[in-house]
mmCIF file of C-alpha atoms in Angstrom:
data_model
loop_
_atom_site.group_PDB
_atom_site.id
_atom_site.type_symbol
_atom_site.label_atom_id
_atom_site.label_comp_id
_atom_site.label_asym_id
_atom_site.label_seq_id
_atom_site.Cartn_x
_atom_site.Cartn_y
_atom_site.Cartn_z
ATOM 1 C CA MET K 517 235.992 62.851 96.515
ATOM 2 C CA ARG K 518 232.385 62.857 97.760
ATOM 3 C CA ILE K 519 231.280 65.644 100.040
ATOM 4 C CA HIS K 520 227.928 64.092 100.981
ATOM 5 C CA PRO K 521 228.134 60.313 100.954
ATOM 6 C CA THR K 522 225.108 58.526 99.624
ATOM 7 C CA SER K 523 223.349 56.057 101.848
ATOM 8 C CA THR K 524 223.844 52.363 101.317
ATOM 9 C CA PRO K 525 220.918 49.925 101.111
ATOM 10 C CA ALA K 526 222.047 48.276 104.381
ATOM 11 C CA ALA K 527 221.983 51.648 106.184
ATOM 12 C CA ASP K 528 218.455 52.352 104.897
ATOM 13 C CA LYS K 529 217.174 49.112 106.433
ATOM 14 C CA MET K 530 218.715 49.956 109.816
ATOM 15 C CA LYS K 531 217.181 53.429 109.839
ATOM 16 C CA LYS K 532 214.407 53.723 112.423
ATOM 17 C CA ASP K 533 211.682 56.293 112.220
ATOM 18 C CA LEU K 534 210.903 58.109 115.418
ATOM 19 C CA ARG K 535 207.361 57.498 116.528
ATOM 20 C CA ARG K 536 205.421 59.802 118.743
ATOM 21 C CA LEU K 537 204.191 58.076 121.877
ATOM 22 C CA PRO K 538 200.512 58.826 122.442
ATOM 23 C CA HIS K 539 200.904 59.435 126.186
ATOM 24 C CA VAL K 540 203.667 58.397 128.506
ATOM 25 C CA TYR K 541 201.800 58.857 131.786
ATOM 26 C CA SER K 542 198.148 58.124 132.421
ATOM 27 C CA LYS K 543 197.682 60.436 135.447
ATOM 28 C CA VAL K 544 199.287 63.873 135.859
ATOM 29 C CA LEU K 545 198.958 66.697 138.405
ATOM 30 C CA GLU K 546 199.442 70.284 137.177
ATOM 31 C CA LEU K 547 199.845 73.185 139.618
ATOM 32 C CA PRO K 548 199.623 76.926 138.826
ATOM 33 C CA LEU K 549 203.303 77.380 139.727
ATOM 34 C CA PRO K 550 206.488 77.772 137.681
ATOM 35 C CA ALA K 551 208.171 74.538 136.632
ATOM 36 C CA ASP K 552 211.107 75.147 138.988
ATOM 37 C CA ALA K 553 208.958 75.800 142.101
ATOM 38 C CA HIS K 554 209.702 73.843 145.264
ATOM 39 C CA VAL K 555 206.813 71.491 146.030
ATOM 40 C CA ALA K 556 206.942 68.979 148.871
ATOM 41 C CA ALA K 557 205.211 65.648 148.236
ATOM 42 C CA PHE K 558 204.029 63.387 151.042
ATOM 43 C CA GLU K 559 202.360 60.006 151.005
ATOM 44 C CA SER K 560 199.978 58.873 153.720
ATOM 45 C CA PRO K 561 198.141 55.539 153.873
ATOM 46 C CA ALA K 562 195.014 57.153 152.396
ATOM 47 C CA ALA K 563 196.280 59.873 150.031
ATOM 48 C CA PHE K 564 199.099 61.739 148.300
ATOM 49 C CA HIS K 565 199.684 65.320 149.505
ATOM 50 C CA PHE K 566 201.467 68.102 147.611
ATOM 51 C CA VAL K 567 202.408 71.246 149.574
ATOM 52 C CA ALA K 568 203.770 74.441 147.993
ATOM 53 C CA PRO K 569 204.247 77.997 149.242
ATOM 54 C CA GLY K 570 201.196 80.124 148.403
ATOM 55 C CA SER K 571 201.500 82.685 145.640
ATOM 56 C CA GLY K 572 199.425 85.224 147.546
ATOM 57 C CA ALA K 573 197.624 86.307 144.374
ATOM 58 C CA ALA K 574 194.700 83.909 144.693
ATOM 59 C CA SER K 575 192.604 83.432 147.792
ATOM 60 C CA GLU K 576 190.662 80.420 146.522
ATOM 61 C CA VAL K 577 191.741 77.518 144.312
ATOM 62 C CA TRP K 578 190.016 74.426 143.052
ATOM 63 C CA ALA K 579 191.057 71.168 141.410
ATOM 64 C CA ARG K 580 189.401 69.938 138.260
ATOM 65 C CA THR K 581 189.915 66.690 136.407
ATOM 66 C CA VAL K 582 190.433 66.844 132.648
ATOM 67 C CA ARG K 583 190.088 63.721 130.548
ATOM 68 C CA ILE K 584 192.651 64.136 127.779
ATOM 69 C CA HIS K 585 192.215 60.772 126.088
ATOM 70 C CA PRO K 586 190.564 57.507 127.183
ATOM 71 C CA GLY K 587 192.698 56.325 130.079
ATOM 72 C CA VAL K 588 194.666 59.600 130.367
ATOM 73 C CA VAL K 589 193.668 62.088 133.079
ATOM 74 C CA LYS K 590 195.132 65.417 134.162
ATOM 75 C CA VAL K 591 194.307 67.132 137.463
ATOM 76 C CA VAL K 592 194.538 70.906 136.969
ATOM 77 C CA VAL K 593 194.649 73.224 139.984
ATOM 78 C CA GLN K 594 193.500 76.777 139.165
ATOM 79 C CA ALA K 595 192.622 79.971 140.947
ATOM 80 C CA ALA K 596 188.843 80.378 141.278
ATOM 81 C CA GLY K 597 188.610 83.248 138.765
ATOM 82 C CA ALA K 598 191.450 82.306 136.423
ATOM 83 C CA GLY K 599 190.547 81.312 132.887
ATOM 84 C CA ASP K 600 187.677 79.546 131.241
ATOM 85 C CA GLU K 601 186.519 76.158 132.488
ATOM 86 C CA ASP K 602 186.231 74.799 128.964
ATOM 87 C CA ASP K 603 189.776 75.757 127.968
ATOM 88 C CA ASP K 604 191.245 72.241 128.202
ATOM 89 C CA ASP K 605 193.470 72.550 125.147
ATOM 90 C CA GLY K 606 195.763 75.233 126.574
ATOM 91 C CA MET K 607 199.317 73.963 127.000
ATOM 92 C CA GLU K 608 201.403 76.051 129.355
ATOM 93 C CA LEU K 609 205.039 75.012 129.180
ATOM 94 C CA ASP K 610 206.154 76.720 132.393
ATOM 95 C CA ARG K 611 203.869 74.780 134.757
ATOM 96 C CA TRP K 612 204.774 72.488 137.626
ATOM 97 C CA ARG K 613 203.722 68.953 136.719
ATOM 98 C CA SER K 614 204.077 65.597 138.403
ATOM 99 C CA ARG K 615 203.131 62.081 137.468
ATOM 100 C CA LEU K 616 200.544 60.507 139.777
ATOM 101 C CA PRO K 617 200.841 56.834 140.732
ATOM 102 C CA GLU K 618 198.362 54.311 139.368
ATOM 103 C CA GLU K 619 196.709 53.827 142.767
ATOM 104 C CA SER K 620 195.706 57.507 142.908
ATOM 105 C CA CYS K 621 192.116 58.612 142.351
ATOM 106 C CA PRO K 622 192.343 61.938 140.444
ATOM 107 C CA ALA K 623 188.575 62.417 140.187
ATOM 108 C CA MET K 624 188.466 63.049 143.954
ATOM 109 C CA ALA K 625 191.406 65.489 144.175
ATOM 110 C CA VAL K 626 190.924 68.596 146.333
ATOM 111 C CA ALA K 627 192.963 71.785 146.644
ATOM 112 C CA GLY K 628 193.007 74.659 149.092
ATOM 113 C CA PHE K 629 195.119 77.039 151.134
ATOM 114 C CA VAL K 630 196.156 76.014 154.644
ATOM 115 C CA ASP K 631 198.248 78.506 156.662
ATOM 116 C CA GLY K 632 199.207 80.360 153.475
ATOM 117 C CA ARG K 633 200.369 77.213 151.687
ATOM 118 C CA LEU K 634 198.782 75.545 148.684
ATOM 119 C CA VAL K 635 197.818 71.988 149.640
ATOM 120 C CA VAL K 636 196.594 69.470 147.056
ATOM 121 C CA THR K 637 195.336 66.074 148.216
ATOM 122 C CA VAL K 638 194.823 63.181 145.816
ATOM 123 C CA PRO K 639 193.207 60.151 147.518
ATOM 124 C CA LYS K 640 194.348 56.595 146.905
ATOM 125 C CA SER K 641 192.031 53.875 145.674
ATOM 126 C CA THR K 642 192.219 50.688 147.713
ATOM 127 C CA GLY K 643 189.824 48.515 145.760
ATOM 128 C CA GLY K 644 192.212 47.303 143.032
ATOM 129 C CA ASP K 645 190.126 46.674 139.924
ATOM 130 C CA ALA K 646 186.809 47.033 141.757
ATOM 131 C CA GLY K 647 184.568 49.656 140.235
ATOM 132 C CA GLU K 648 186.694 49.976 137.110
ATOM 133 C CA GLY K 649 184.796 51.296 134.139
ATOM 134 C CA GLU K 650 185.688 51.157 130.473
ATOM 135 C CA ASP K 651 189.055 52.796 131.140
ATOM 136 C CA GLY K 652 191.130 52.474 134.281
ATOM 137 C CA ALA K 653 191.447 56.218 134.868
ATOM 138 C CA TRP K 654 187.784 56.624 135.836
ATOM 139 C CA LYS K 655 187.415 53.971 138.495
ATOM 140 C CA PHE K 656 185.707 54.541 141.819
ATOM 141 C CA CYS K 657 187.925 54.926 144.846
ATOM 142 C CA ASN K 658 187.664 52.123 147.424
ATOM 143 C CA GLY K 659 185.661 50.054 144.946
ATOM 144 C CA GLY K 660 182.613 52.261 145.461
ATOM 145 C CA GLU K 661 182.442 51.506 149.193
ATOM 146 C CA ILE K 662 181.633 54.232 151.698
ATOM 147 C CA THR K 663 184.108 54.466 154.568
ATOM 148 C CA GLY K 664 183.957 56.270 157.897
ATOM 149 C CA LYS K 665 186.620 58.816 156.897
ATOM 150 C CA LEU K 666 185.656 62.394 156.162
ATOM 151 C CA VAL K 667 188.039 64.821 154.462
ATOM 152 C CA VAL K 668 187.232 68.515 154.876
ATOM 153 C CA VAL K 669 189.024 71.257 152.918
ATOM 154 C CA GLN K 670 188.239 74.876 153.618
#
């Protein structure tokens, strides 16, 4: 009687090695909230809006774009005095994250408090492939055209 059966040559051929995917999503938004926080997401014709209850600890926040890998971008929203700007390698597991659609323009994301709520706005790009550089994550919104719309965040 065998306790640990040996593998057969046919079973060795069928064995598949797990491979680590380099990156599943090319654009991600990360908020300074717990992973289970309630965040409302809205889509308008010009932008994506994310609204969450304010934490009350920070009075000023800002959004910064981090290029993780060519073609992979993360928008990180932080309190104005929290952490070092160059600390891009930190991986917080208990953070609220969301995948951003391909038509979003993360380089132009803005964040701020409105009526005690954290509001993050990520504009959409309408130019398709216009203005696309060497990787699709760093393309100009609206194909580099200037429009008559002005977005102000206090």
